[in-house]
Coordinates of C-alpha atoms in Angstrom, one line a residue:
X6 CA 54.9 -7.8 -97.1
X7 CA 54.0 -10.2 -99.5
X8 CA 55.6 -10.1 -103.6
X9 CA 55.6 -12.4 -107.0
X10 CA 57.7 -12.8 -109.8
X11 CA 56.4 -14.0 -113.2
X12 CA 56.6 -17.2 -114.0
X13 CA 59.9 -18.6 -115.9
X14 CA 63.1 -21.0 -116.3
X15 CA 64.6 -24.8 -116.6
X16 CA 64.3 -28.0 -114.5
X17 CA 65.9 -31.3 -113.2
X18 CA 65.1 -34.9 -112.1
X19 CA 62.1 -34.8 -109.4
X20 CA 63.0 -37.6 -107.1
X21 CA 60.7 -37.8 -104.0
X22 CA 61.4 -39.6 -100.8
X23 CA 58.8 -42.5 -101.1
X24 CA 60.1 -43.9 -104.1
X25 CA 56.6 -44.8 -105.6
X26 CA 56.1 -41.2 -106.2
X27 CA 58.1 -41.1 -109.1
X28 CA 58.2 -37.7 -111.6
X29 CA 60.1 -37.9 -115.0
X30 CA 63.2 -36.6 -115.4
X31 CA 64.4 -33.1 -117.3
X32 CA 67.2 -31.9 -118.5
X33 CA 67.3 -28.3 -117.6
X34 CA 67.9 -25.0 -119.4
X35 CA 71.8 -23.0 -118.9
X36 CA 72.3 -19.6 -118.9
X37 CA 76.0 -18.2 -120.1
X38 CA 78.4 -19.2 -117.1
X39 CA 75.8 -21.6 -115.5
X40 CA 77.7 -22.3 -112.6
X41 CA 80.9 -20.4 -113.2
X42 CA 81.7 -22.8 -116.2
X43 CA 83.1 -20.0 -118.6
X44 CA 82.3 -20.8 -122.2
X45 CA 80.8 -18.4 -125.1
X46 CA 77.0 -17.7 -124.7
X47 CA 76.9 -19.1 -128.6
X48 CA 79.5 -21.9 -128.7
X49 CA 77.9 -24.7 -126.8
X50 CA 80.2 -27.9 -125.4
X51 CA 77.9 -31.0 -125.9
X52 CA 78.2 -32.1 -122.2
X53 CA 79.4 -35.9 -121.2
X54 CA 77.7 -38.4 -119.9
X55 CA 78.4 -37.5 -116.8
X56 CA 77.2 -34.1 -116.7
X57 CA 74.7 -33.6 -115.2
X58 CA 72.3 -31.7 -117.5
X59 CA 72.5 -29.8 -120.5
X60 CA 74.4 -26.7 -120.5
X61 CA 72.5 -24.3 -122.9
X62 CA 71.7 -20.8 -122.6
X63 CA 67.6 -19.9 -122.2
X64 CA 68.3 -17.0 -124.4
X65 CA 69.8 -19.2 -127.2
X66 CA 67.9 -21.6 -129.1
X67 CA 70.8 -23.9 -130.4
X68 CA 71.3 -26.9 -128.7
X69 CA 73.8 -30.1 -129.2
X70 CA 71.5 -32.0 -132.0
X71 CA 71.9 -35.4 -129.7
X72 CA 69.5 -34.2 -126.5
X73 CA 66.0 -34.2 -127.4
X74 CA 64.2 -31.1 -125.0
X75 CA 60.7 -31.2 -123.8
X76 CA 58.9 -28.1 -122.9
X77 CA 55.5 -27.3 -122.0
X78 CA 53.3 -25.9 -124.4
X79 CA 53.6 -22.0 -122.3
X80 CA 57.4 -22.2 -122.5
X81 CA 56.9 -22.1 -126.2
X82 CA 54.8 -19.2 -126.0
X83 CA 56.9 -17.3 -123.7
X84 CA 60.3 -17.7 -126.1
X85 CA 58.4 -16.6 -129.0
X86 CA 56.7 -13.8 -127.4
X87 CA 59.5 -10.8 -127.8
X88 CA 59.7 -10.7 -123.9
X89 CA 56.2 -11.5 -122.9
X90 CA 54.6 -9.1 -125.6
X91 CA 53.4 -10.6 -128.7
X92 CA 50.8 -12.0 -129.7
X93 CA 49.2 -9.8 -126.7
X94 CA 49.5 -6.5 -127.9
X95 CA 48.1 -7.5 -131.0
X96 CA 45.3 -9.2 -129.3
X97 CA 44.4 -6.3 -127.5
X98 CA 44.1 -4.7 -130.5
X99 CA 41.2 -6.5 -132.3
X100 CA 37.4 -6.1 -131.5
X101 CA 37.2 -9.3 -130.3
X102 CA 35.6 -9.3 -126.6
X103 CA 38.2 -11.9 -125.8
X104 CA 42.2 -12.6 -126.8
X105 CA 43.4 -16.1 -127.8
X106 CA 44.6 -18.6 -126.5
X107 CA 48.1 -17.9 -126.2
X108 CA 47.5 -14.3 -125.3
X109 CA 45.7 -15.6 -122.6
X110 CA 48.8 -16.8 -121.4
X111 CA 50.6 -14.2 -121.9
X112 CA 48.4 -11.6 -119.7
X113 CA 49.0 -13.3 -116.5
X114 CA 52.5 -12.0 -116.5
X115 CA 51.4 -8.8 -116.3
X116 CA 48.6 -9.2 -113.7
X117 CA 45.7 -10.1 -115.2
X118 CA 42.9 -13.0 -116.2
X119 CA 40.6 -13.4 -118.6
X120 CA 37.2 -14.2 -117.5
X121 CA 33.5 -15.3 -117.9
X122 CA 30.5 -15.2 -115.6
X123 CA 29.8 -18.7 -115.3
X124 CA 26.7 -18.5 -113.8
X125 CA 25.5 -16.8 -117.1
X126 CA 23.7 -19.5 -119.8
X127 CA 24.6 -19.1 -123.4
X128 CA 27.2 -17.2 -124.7
X129 CA 30.0 -16.2 -122.9
X130 CA 30.8 -12.1 -121.7
X131 CA 34.0 -12.0 -121.6
X132 CA 36.2 -9.9 -119.1
X133 CA 39.4 -9.6 -117.7
X134 CA 40.3 -8.9 -113.6
X135 CA 43.8 -7.1 -113.4
X136 CA 45.6 -7.4 -109.9
X137 CA 48.0 -4.5 -109.0
X138 CA 51.3 -4.2 -107.6
X139 CA 51.5 -2.9 -104.5
X140 CA 55.0 -3.5 -102.5
X141 CA 54.1 -3.9 -98.9
X142 CA 50.7 -3.7 -99.1
X143 CA 51.0 0.3 -99.5
X144 CA 48.7 2.4 -100.6
X145 CA 48.7 6.1 -101.7
X146 CA 46.1 8.1 -101.0
X147 CA 45.6 9.2 -104.9
X148 CA 46.0 5.3 -105.9
X149 CA 43.0 4.1 -103.3
X150 CA 40.7 6.9 -105.0
X151 CA 41.8 5.9 -108.4
X152 CA 41.3 2.5 -107.4
X153 CA 37.9 3.2 -106.1
X154 CA 37.2 5.2 -109.4
X155 CA 38.1 2.7 -112.0
X156 CA 35.8 -0.3 -109.8
X157 CA 32.6 1.8 -110.8
X158 CA 33.6 3.4 -113.9
X159 CA 35.3 -0.2 -115.5
X160 CA 34.7 -2.8 -113.3
X161 CA 31.9 -4.7 -111.0
X162 CA 31.5 -1.7 -108.9
X163 CA 33.4 -3.7 -106.1
X164 CA 37.5 -3.6 -105.0
X165 CA 39.0 -7.3 -103.6
X166 CA 41.8 -7.2 -101.3
X167 CA 44.5 -10.0 -101.8
X168 CA 46.2 -12.2 -100.1
X169 CA 49.5 -11.0 -102.0
X170 CA 48.5 -7.3 -100.1
X171 CA 47.1 -6.2 -103.4
X172 CA 43.9 -4.8 -105.2
X173 CA 42.1 -7.2 -107.6
X174 CA 40.0 -5.4 -110.3
X175 CA 37.0 -7.6 -111.8
X176 CA 35.4 -7.2 -114.7
X177 CA 36.9 -4.9 -117.4
X178 CA 36.3 -5.4 -120.7
X179 CA 39.1 -6.2 -123.5
X180 CA 39.0 -2.3 -124.9
X181 CA 39.2 -0.7 -121.5
X182 CA 42.3 -2.6 -120.3
X183 CA 44.8 -0.1 -121.6
X184 CA 43.3 2.9 -120.2
X185 CA 42.9 1.2 -116.2
X186 CA 45.8 -0.4 -116.7
X187 CA 47.6 3.2 -117.6
X188 CA 45.5 5.0 -114.9
X189 CA 47.0 2.8 -112.2
X190 CA 50.1 3.3 -113.4
X191 CA 49.5 7.2 -113.5
X192 CA 48.7 7.3 -110.0
X193 CA 52.0 5.7 -108.4
X194 CA 50.7 1.7 -108.8
X195 CA 51.5 -0.7 -111.6
X196 CA 49.8 -4.2 -112.6
X197 CA 53.6 -4.6 -115.0
X198 CA 56.5 -6.5 -114.2
X199 CA 59.0 -4.1 -114.0
X200 CA 57.1 -1.0 -114.7
X201 CA 59.2 2.2 -112.6
X202 CA 56.2 4.1 -111.9
X203 CA 57.6 6.3 -108.7
X204 CA 61.2 7.2 -109.3
X205 CA 64.8 5.5 -110.1
X206 CA 65.9 2.7 -108.9
X207 CA 68.4 3.1 -106.2
X208 CA 71.8 2.3 -107.4
X209 CA 72.4 -0.9 -105.4
X210 CA 69.4 -2.8 -106.9
X211 CA 71.2 -1.7 -110.7
X212 CA 74.6 -3.0 -109.6
X213 CA 73.4 -6.2 -108.1
X214 CA 71.1 -6.9 -110.7
X215 CA 74.1 -6.2 -113.8
X216 CA 76.8 -8.1 -111.5
X217 CA 77.5 -11.1 -113.2
X218 CA 80.9 -12.3 -111.8
X219 CA 79.1 -15.4 -111.1
X220 CA 77.5 -16.4 -114.3
X221 CA 73.9 -15.4 -113.3
X222 CA 73.1 -13.3 -116.3
X223 CA 72.2 -13.7 -119.9
X224 CA 74.9 -10.6 -121.0
X225 CA 73.4 -7.9 -123.5
X226 CA 69.9 -9.2 -122.6
X227 CA 66.8 -6.5 -122.0
X228 CA 66.0 -9.7 -119.6
X229 CA 69.7 -10.1 -117.8
X230 CA 67.7 -12.1 -115.3
X231 CA 65.2 -13.8 -116.5
X232 CA 66.1 -14.1 -120.7
X233 CA 64.0 -14.8 -123.0
X234 CA 62.2 -18.0 -120.7
X235 CA 61.7 -16.0 -117.4
X236 CA 60.6 -18.2 -114.7
X237 CA 59.2 -22.1 -115.0
X238 CA 56.0 -21.1 -112.6
X239 CA 54.8 -18.2 -110.4
X240 CA 57.8 -17.1 -108.0
X241 CA 56.5 -15.9 -104.3
X242 CA 58.5 -13.5 -101.5
X243 CA 57.4 -12.5 -98.2
X244 CA 59.3 -10.4 -96.5
X245 CA 58.7 -9.8 -92.3
X246 CA 60.2 -9.3 -89.0
X247 CA 60.8 -11.8 -86.3
X248 CA 57.1 -12.9 -84.4
X249 CA 55.1 -11.4 -87.1
X250 CA 54.0 -14.2 -89.6
X251 CA 50.6 -13.1 -90.9
X252 CA 52.6 -13.5 -94.4
X253 CA 52.7 -16.8 -94.0
X254 CA 56.1 -16.9 -94.4
X255 CA 56.2 -20.4 -94.8
X256 CA 54.2 -20.3 -97.8
X257 CA 56.3 -18.4 -100.0
X258 CA 59.5 -19.3 -102.6
X259 CA 61.1 -17.5 -100.5
X260 CA 60.8 -15.9 -97.0
X261 CA 62.8 -13.6 -95.8
X262 CA 63.1 -12.4 -92.2
X263 CA 65.1 -8.8 -90.8
X264 CA 67.4 -10.0 -88.2
X265 CA 68.3 -6.8 -85.6
X266 CA 71.1 -6.0 -83.5
X267 CA 69.9 -5.1 -79.2
X268 CA 68.9 -1.7 -80.5
X269 CA 66.8 -2.6 -83.2
X270 CA 68.7 -1.8 -86.2
X271 CA 68.8 -4.4 -89.2
X272 CA 71.9 -6.8 -89.4
X273 CA 71.0 -9.1 -92.1
X274 CA 68.5 -11.7 -93.3
X275 CA 66.9 -15.2 -92.6
X276 CA 66.1 -16.8 -95.9
X277 CA 63.6 -19.7 -96.1
X278 CA 63.2 -21.4 -99.2
X279 CA 60.6 -23.8 -101.2
X280 CA 57.0 -23.2 -99.9
X281 CA 54.2 -23.6 -102.0
X282 CA 50.8 -24.3 -101.9
X283 CA 49.1 -25.5 -105.6
X284 CA 48.4 -29.1 -105.7
X285 CA 46.4 -31.0 -108.3
X286 CA 43.5 -33.3 -106.7
X287 CA 44.2 -36.9 -106.5
X288 CA 47.7 -37.1 -107.7
X289 CA 50.2 -37.2 -105.1
X290 CA 53.1 -36.1 -106.4
X291 CA 51.7 -33.1 -106.4
X292 CA 51.6 -31.5 -102.8
X293 CA 51.9 -28.3 -100.4
X294 CA 55.3 -27.3 -98.7
X295 CA 56.5 -25.6 -96.3
X296 CA 59.6 -23.8 -96.7
X297 CA 62.8 -24.6 -94.8
X298 CA 65.6 -22.7 -93.4
X299 CA 68.5 -22.2 -96.1
X300 CA 70.6 -19.9 -93.5
X301 CA 71.4 -16.1 -92.4
X302 CA 72.9 -13.6 -95.3
X303 CA 74.4 -10.0 -93.9
X304 CA 71.8 -7.3 -95.1
X305 CA 74.3 -5.7 -97.7
X306 CA 74.5 -9.3 -99.5
X307 CA 70.2 -9.7 -99.6
X308 CA 69.8 -8.7 -103.1
X309 CA 72.8 -11.6 -104.2
X310 CA 71.5 -14.2 -102.3
X311 CA 68.3 -14.0 -103.4
X312 CA 68.8 -13.5 -107.5
X313 CA 71.0 -16.6 -106.8
X314 CA 68.1 -18.6 -105.6
X315 CA 66.2 -17.0 -108.4
X316 CA 68.9 -18.1 -110.8
X317 CA 69.2 -21.8 -109.6
X318 CA 65.0 -22.4 -110.2
X319 CA 65.4 -20.5 -113.3
X320 CA 68.5 -23.3 -114.6
X321 CA 67.2 -26.8 -112.7
X322 CA 62.8 -25.5 -112.1
X323 CA 61.0 -28.2 -114.5
X324 CA 59.7 -26.7 -117.6
X325 CA 58.3 -29.9 -119.2
X326 CA 55.4 -30.1 -116.7
X327 CA 54.2 -27.1 -115.2
X328 CA 52.2 -29.6 -112.3
X329 CA 56.2 -29.4 -111.0
X330 CA 57.2 -26.4 -112.3
X331 CA 57.1 -24.2 -109.2
X332 CA 60.9 -24.3 -106.7
X333 CA 59.2 -27.0 -103.8
X334 CA 59.1 -29.4 -106.0
X335 CA 63.1 -28.8 -107.2
X336 CA 63.9 -28.6 -103.2
X337 CA 62.1 -31.7 -102.7
X338 CA 63.9 -33.2 -105.4
X339 CA 67.4 -32.3 -104.6
X340 CA 67.3 -31.8 -100.6
X341 CA 68.1 -28.6 -99.4
X342 CA 71.9 -29.2 -98.7
X343 CA 72.1 -29.7 -102.4
X344 CA 70.1 -27.2 -103.2
X345 CA 72.2 -24.9 -100.9
X346 CA 75.3 -25.5 -102.5
X347 CA 74.1 -25.0 -106.0
X348 CA 73.2 -21.2 -104.7
X349 CA 76.4 -20.6 -102.9
X350 CA 77.9 -20.9 -106.4
X351 CA 75.9 -18.4 -107.7
X352 CA 75.9 -16.4 -104.5
X353 CA 79.8 -16.9 -104.3
X354 CA 80.1 -17.1 -100.6
X355 CA 78.6 -19.9 -98.1
X356 CA 75.3 -19.2 -96.1
X357 CA 75.7 -18.3 -92.6
X358 CA 73.9 -20.6 -89.8
X359 CA 70.3 -18.9 -89.6
X360 CA 69.9 -16.5 -86.5
X361 CA 67.8 -18.3 -83.9
X362 CA 63.9 -16.7 -83.7
X363 CA 61.7 -16.3 -81.1
X364 CA 58.1 -17.8 -81.8
X365 CA 56.0 -16.6 -84.4
X366 CA 52.7 -15.0 -83.9
X367 CA 49.5 -14.4 -86.4
X368 CA 49.1 -10.6 -86.1
X369 CA 46.5 -8.9 -87.6
X370 CA 47.0 -5.2 -87.0
X371 CA 43.0 -4.5 -86.7
X372 CA 41.9 -1.8 -84.3
X373 CA 43.4 1.5 -83.0
X374 CA 47.0 1.5 -82.9
X375 CA 50.2 4.4 -81.9
X376 CA 51.7 4.5 -85.5
X377 CA 55.0 5.4 -83.9
X378 CA 55.6 8.8 -85.0
X379 CA 52.4 10.7 -83.4
X380 CA 49.6 9.8 -85.8
X381 CA 47.4 7.1 -85.0
X382 CA 46.5 3.7 -87.3
X383 CA 43.4 1.8 -87.7
X384 CA 42.9 -1.4 -88.5
X385 CA 39.5 -2.7 -90.5
X386 CA 38.1 -6.6 -91.1
X387 CA 36.8 -6.8 -94.2
X388 CA 35.2 -10.5 -95.4
X389 CA 37.3 -12.1 -98.1
X390 CA 38.6 -8.7 -98.6
X391 CA 35.3 -7.8 -100.9
X392 CA 35.2 -3.6 -100.3
X393 CA 31.5 -3.3 -101.9
X394 CA 28.2 -1.3 -101.7
X395 CA 27.8 0.8 -98.1
X396 CA 31.3 -0.2 -96.8
X397 CA 33.0 0.6 -100.3
X398 CA 31.3 4.4 -100.1
X399 CA 32.2 5.7 -96.4
X400 CA 35.8 3.8 -96.6
X401 CA 35.9 6.7 -99.9
X402 CA 34.2 9.3 -97.5
X403 CA 36.9 8.6 -94.4
X404 CA 39.9 8.3 -97.0
X405 CA 39.1 11.1 -99.1
X406 CA 38.3 13.5 -96.0
X407 CA 41.3 12.8 -94.4
X408 CA 43.3 12.2 -97.1
X409 CA 44.6 9.1 -95.7
X410 CA 47.1 6.3 -96.6
X411 CA 46.3 3.3 -96.7
X412 CA 47.6 -0.2 -96.0
X413 CA 46.2 -3.7 -97.4
X414 CA 46.8 -6.9 -95.1
X415 CA 48.0 -10.6 -96.0
X416 CA 44.7 -11.6 -94.2
X417 CA 43.1 -9.1 -97.2
X418 CA 41.7 -6.1 -94.5
X419 CA 42.6 -2.5 -94.7
X420 CA 44.5 -0.4 -92.3
X421 CA 44.2 3.0 -92.8
X422 CA 46.9 5.2 -92.0
X423 CA 48.5 8.7 -91.0
X424 CA 45.1 9.5 -88.5
X425 CA 45.4 12.2 -86.1
X426 CA 44.4 11.7 -82.4
X427 CA 41.3 14.6 -82.5
X428 CA 39.9 12.3 -85.9
X429 CA 39.6 9.3 -83.8
X430 CA 36.0 9.3 -82.7
X431 CA 34.4 11.0 -85.8
X432 CA 36.1 8.3 -87.8
X433 CA 34.9 5.5 -85.4
X434 CA 31.5 6.4 -85.6
X435 CA 31.2 6.9 -89.4
X436 CA 33.0 3.4 -89.6
X437 CA 31.0 1.4 -87.1
X438 CA 28.1 2.6 -88.8
X439 CA 28.4 1.1 -92.2
X440 CA 29.6 -2.4 -90.5
X441 CA 33.1 -1.7 -90.2
X442 CA 33.4 -2.2 -86.7
X443 CA 36.3 -2.4 -83.8
X444 CA 37.5 -6.3 -83.7
X445 CA 35.9 -7.0 -80.4
X446 CA 32.6 -6.7 -82.3
X447 CA 33.2 -9.0 -85.4
X448 CA 33.2 -12.9 -84.7
X449 CA 36.5 -14.4 -84.2
X450 CA 36.2 -17.4 -87.0
X451 CA 35.9 -14.1 -89.1
X452 CA 39.4 -12.4 -88.4
X453 CA 41.4 -15.5 -89.2
X454 CA 38.9 -16.6 -92.1
X455 CA 39.8 -16.5 -96.0
X456 CA 38.3 -17.6 -99.6
X457 CA 39.1 -17.2 -102.8
X458 CA 37.0 -15.6 -105.1
X459 CA 36.2 -18.9 -107.0
X460 CA 32.9 -19.0 -108.6
X461 CA 30.9 -17.2 -110.7
X462 CA 34.6 -15.3 -112.6
X463 CA 37.7 -17.8 -111.6
X464 CA 37.7 -20.5 -114.6
X465 CA 39.4 -22.9 -112.5
X466 CA 36.8 -23.3 -110.0
X467 CA 35.4 -26.2 -108.7
X468 CA 32.8 -25.1 -106.6
X469 CA 31.7 -22.0 -104.2
X470 CA 34.3 -20.5 -101.9
X471 CA 34.1 -16.6 -101.1
X472 CA 30.4 -16.4 -101.9
X473 CA 29.8 -19.2 -99.6
X474 CA 31.9 -18.7 -96.9
X475 CA 29.8 -16.2 -95.0
X476 CA 27.1 -19.1 -94.1
X477 CA 29.4 -21.8 -93.6
X478 CA 31.0 -19.5 -90.8
X479 CA 27.8 -19.1 -89.3
X480 CA 27.3 -22.5 -89.5
X481 CA 30.3 -23.6 -87.8
X482 CA 29.3 -20.5 -84.9
X483 CA 26.4 -23.0 -85.0
X484 CA 28.1 -26.0 -84.1
X485 CA 30.3 -24.2 -81.8
X486 CA 27.2 -22.9 -79.3
X487 CA 25.5 -26.4 -79.8
X488 CA 28.7 -28.4 -77.9
X489 CA 29.8 -25.8 -75.6
X490 CA 32.2 -23.5 -77.1
X491 CA 32.2 -20.4 -76.0
X492 CA 31.7 -17.4 -78.2
X493 CA 35.5 -15.9 -78.0
X494 CA 36.8 -19.3 -78.5
X495 CA 37.6 -19.7 -82.8
X496 CA 39.7 -21.9 -85.6
X497 CA 41.5 -20.9 -88.4
X498 CA 39.1 -22.0 -91.9
X499 CA 40.0 -21.0 -94.9
X500 CA 38.4 -22.0 -97.9
X501 CA 39.5 -22.4 -101.6
X502 CA 37.1 -23.5 -104.7
X503 CA 39.8 -25.5 -106.4
X504 CA 43.0 -27.6 -105.1
X505 CA 45.6 -24.1 -106.2
X506 CA 45.4 -23.2 -102.7
X507 CA 45.0 -19.6 -103.4
X508 CA 43.7 -19.0 -99.5
X509 CA 46.1 -20.6 -98.3
X510 CA 43.9 -23.6 -96.9
X511 CA 46.8 -26.4 -96.0
X512 CA 47.7 -24.0 -93.2
X513 CA 44.7 -23.7 -91.6
X514 CA 43.3 -25.3 -88.8
X515 CA 40.6 -26.3 -91.2
X516 CA 40.7 -25.9 -94.9
X517 CA 37.9 -26.5 -97.0
X518 CA 38.9 -27.5 -101.1
X519 CA 36.9 -27.3 -103.7
X520 CA 36.7 -30.9 -105.3
X521 CA 33.4 -31.1 -106.8
X522 CA 30.1 -29.6 -107.4
X523 CA 29.4 -28.4 -103.9
X524 CA 31.6 -30.4 -102.2
X525 CA 35.0 -30.3 -100.7
X526 CA 38.1 -32.1 -99.5
X527 CA 38.7 -31.1 -95.4
X528 CA 41.6 -30.6 -94.1
X529 CA 43.1 -30.5 -91.1
X530 CA 46.0 -29.8 -88.6
X531 CA 47.5 -26.5 -89.7
X532 CA 48.1 -24.0 -86.8
X533 CA 46.6 -20.4 -85.5
X534 CA 50.2 -18.8 -86.1
X535 CA 50.8 -21.0 -89.7
X536 CA 53.7 -23.2 -88.4
X537 CA 52.5 -26.2 -89.8
X538 CA 51.2 -27.8 -92.8
X539 CA 47.7 -29.5 -92.6
X540 CA 46.7 -33.0 -93.7
X541 CA 43.6 -34.0 -96.1
X542 CA 41.2 -35.4 -94.0
X543 CA 38.5 -36.5 -95.4
X544 CA 37.2 -36.3 -99.5
X545 CA 34.2 -35.3 -101.2
X546 CA 32.2 -33.6 -98.3
X547 CA 28.7 -32.5 -99.9
X548 CA 28.2 -29.2 -98.0
X549 CA 25.5 -29.8 -96.7
X550 CA 26.3 -32.6 -94.7
X551 CA 29.2 -30.7 -93.0
X552 CA 28.0 -30.7 -89.8
X553 CA 28.1 -34.5 -89.6
X554 CA 31.7 -33.9 -89.5
X555 CA 32.3 -30.9 -87.9
X556 CA 30.3 -31.7 -84.6
X557 CA 31.9 -34.6 -83.4
X558 CA 35.1 -33.3 -83.8
X559 CA 34.4 -29.7 -82.1
X560 CA 32.1 -32.0 -79.2
X561 CA 35.5 -33.7 -78.3
X562 CA 38.0 -31.1 -79.1
X563 CA 35.9 -29.2 -76.4
X564 CA 36.2 -32.4 -74.0
X565 CA 39.7 -33.6 -74.4
X566 CA 41.9 -30.6 -75.5
X567 CA 44.6 -30.2 -73.7
X568 CA 45.0 -27.0 -71.6
X569 CA 45.4 -24.1 -74.2
X570 CA 45.4 -26.8 -77.0
X571 CA 44.0 -25.2 -80.6
X572 CA 42.0 -27.3 -82.6
X573 CA 45.0 -27.8 -84.9
X574 CA 47.0 -29.6 -82.3
X575 CA 44.5 -31.1 -80.8
X576 CA 44.0 -33.4 -84.6
X577 CA 47.6 -33.9 -84.8
X578 CA 47.8 -35.0 -81.6
X579 CA 44.5 -37.4 -82.0
X580 CA 45.2 -38.6 -85.0
X581 CA 43.3 -39.1 -88.0
X582 CA 42.2 -42.5 -87.8
X583 CA 40.4 -41.9 -84.5
X584 CA 39.0 -38.6 -85.5
X585 CA 37.4 -40.2 -88.6
X586 CA 36.2 -42.9 -86.1
X587 CA 34.4 -40.9 -84.0
X588 CA 33.1 -39.1 -87.4
X589 CA 31.7 -42.8 -88.4
X590 CA 30.4 -43.5 -85.1
X591 CA 28.6 -40.2 -84.0
X592 CA 25.1 -40.0 -83.6
X593 CA 24.5 -36.8 -82.8
X594 CA 24.7 -34.9 -78.9
X595 CA 24.5 -36.4 -75.9
X596 CA 21.6 -35.5 -73.7
X597 CA 22.7 -32.5 -71.9
X598 CA 20.8 -28.9 -70.4
X599 CA 20.4 -26.4 -72.9
X600 CA 23.7 -24.4 -73.5
X601 CA 24.1 -21.4 -71.1
X602 CA 24.2 -19.0 -73.8
X603 CA 20.5 -20.1 -75.4
X604 CA 19.4 -16.5 -73.8
X605 CA 15.8 -15.8 -74.1
X606 CA 15.4 -13.2 -76.6
X607 CA 11.6 -12.8 -77.1
X608 CA 8.9 -12.2 -74.9
X609 CA 6.2 -12.8 -77.1
X610 CA 5.2 -15.1 -79.9
X611 CA 4.6 -12.1 -82.4
X612 CA 8.1 -10.6 -82.3
X613 CA 9.3 -14.2 -82.6
X614 CA 7.3 -14.8 -85.6
X615 CA 8.2 -11.6 -86.8
X616 CA 12.0 -11.9 -86.5
X617 CA 12.2 -15.7 -88.1
X618 CA 10.5 -14.2 -91.0
X619 CA 13.4 -12.0 -91.7
X620 CA 15.3 -14.7 -90.4
X621 CA 14.8 -16.5 -93.5
X622 CA 15.6 -14.1 -95.8
X623 CA 19.2 -14.6 -95.1
X624 CA 19.3 -18.2 -94.5
X625 CA 19.3 -17.8 -90.6
X626 CA 17.0 -18.9 -87.7
X627 CA 15.3 -16.0 -85.6
X628 CA 17.6 -16.3 -82.6
X629 CA 20.9 -15.4 -85.3
X630 CA 19.5 -11.9 -86.2
X631 CA 18.5 -10.7 -83.4
X632 CA 22.4 -11.6 -81.5
X633 CA 23.8 -10.1 -84.9
X634 CA 21.4 -7.0 -84.7
X635 CA 22.3 -6.4 -80.8
X636 CA 26.0 -7.0 -81.1
X637 CA 25.8 -4.1 -83.8
X638 CA 23.7 -1.2 -82.1
X639 CA 25.9 -1.7 -78.7
X640 CA 29.2 -1.8 -80.8
X641 CA 27.4 1.4 -83.2
X642 CA 27.0 3.1 -79.3
X643 CA 30.0 2.0 -77.4
X644 CA 32.1 3.3 -81.1
X645 CA 30.3 6.5 -80.8
X646 CA 31.3 7.3 -77.0
X647 CA 35.3 6.1 -77.6
X648 CA 37.7 8.5 -77.4

């Protein structure tokens, strides 16, 4: 399960371990009773020179005249926005197809981004992307059908499943935003933070939020935790169970892992803090970072512990420069011990030592599985999470006909749930005919690959990602075959159009990060179970030159790896200096006998030439297209005969 909190909160000096990489200090904002320093919200004493930072309520603009506080433009907009409303509420009522800069910044807090088609020349055709909020990736039957309808009526006719287990709806016009949002809310979904769309909040949530025994809250505020400023930047939380790292637990601001007793009953939680992917090219003071252990809390304390972490970031996260405002920079500056100490003061307790956990695994949940209640679920692979065309039509037919509920996975796939055993065969047949194959018929490279939307709609994209990854994966498969790697072998490939890292490329075994038109940074060294961070290997590699880098890397991995050594572990063990030498000296494969997988498929020249012409239309060769046709045919036949 993954979720995100909207931006918001204060700061402190960020001091990196490398003294050459210093980020300027910033004095943070302070809530009432911050760190149990009891005082009135309106009577703010001037701190002594030994005080670590300015003590001031976020919700109270008054401050000592002797202190100069620097805040980013977005921070000022938030403070003047009447809790993220103004001027967005007014801009949505105008006849213009777009909204102004202030509203553009604020609408992000409501799960929407203003976009325009960057492929178009001349004027800009503005539209909006809407992101839903689906805790645990849960999507009811009614909500799925609603989203499917909205995509056709108000979007670009496609749905996108995101790495945060939500939907993205692209192409919504401004005049339709309220209609789309209200329709989602009415049908048990929400894009608006805090919108209660199914039932009242549980009493334990209300109690934990309102508890101010450790100076965490703004008294008499409609936002007792966020105040007028909210958090300094996006804030991501993931929850999982031991062994299951499908959520990329270490990439989140907070990672929560359920700890159970011998009978499987939840007893408490291990908490990890300080993960994050975003960075800026050629700015070494920005970096991806893995979360690290904070400690263990009993299950009855989890809401208070999470609140204490959020408040620590609110009070100390940087607000002067958004590049450094994620919580990972605060922890990198302070170190985990100091961070834990401050959190404990808001928590009111000491964290217990983290409980020992088994090794992490990546779990795709693809294929057919027992649900545990007598029903089945079926996980379906969706390339880059894009549900379109025949796939979209067939999914709707199946979900509607059998009244199925749905889950979205952190790997952008879809899980159909609550399936009766008698429905398995007909559902399998229909899905296979639409190209939704069982996992054994999907290329292993595709199963773990991810890409962000990038061009043409993302305003931050430098180059292609989603549109380019299908051909990229085919080229990687070709290199695999060329160097003698088996079809069932794979590496985790992730591609983003910019360094923000939305598809988490810095955890990949092979990460491609856009750094120019048709140009990428190559990152190596992640692991298949997403527990190690990758490092930058090469800059400015043109997409058409990629084989010159990948061929020597995969060739030497095939020949020099240890038993069952993953590509990521191999690159880390070899070291980047050695790998760069191998790339620089590469003159192509040594002369060897033809690969044993280069099967003869064509008995006559006419058939080959006809297939070759068809293949060129799809930017493939005849052998590739023939193999795809054969695999698809075999899959449909076997799926249709399965029980």
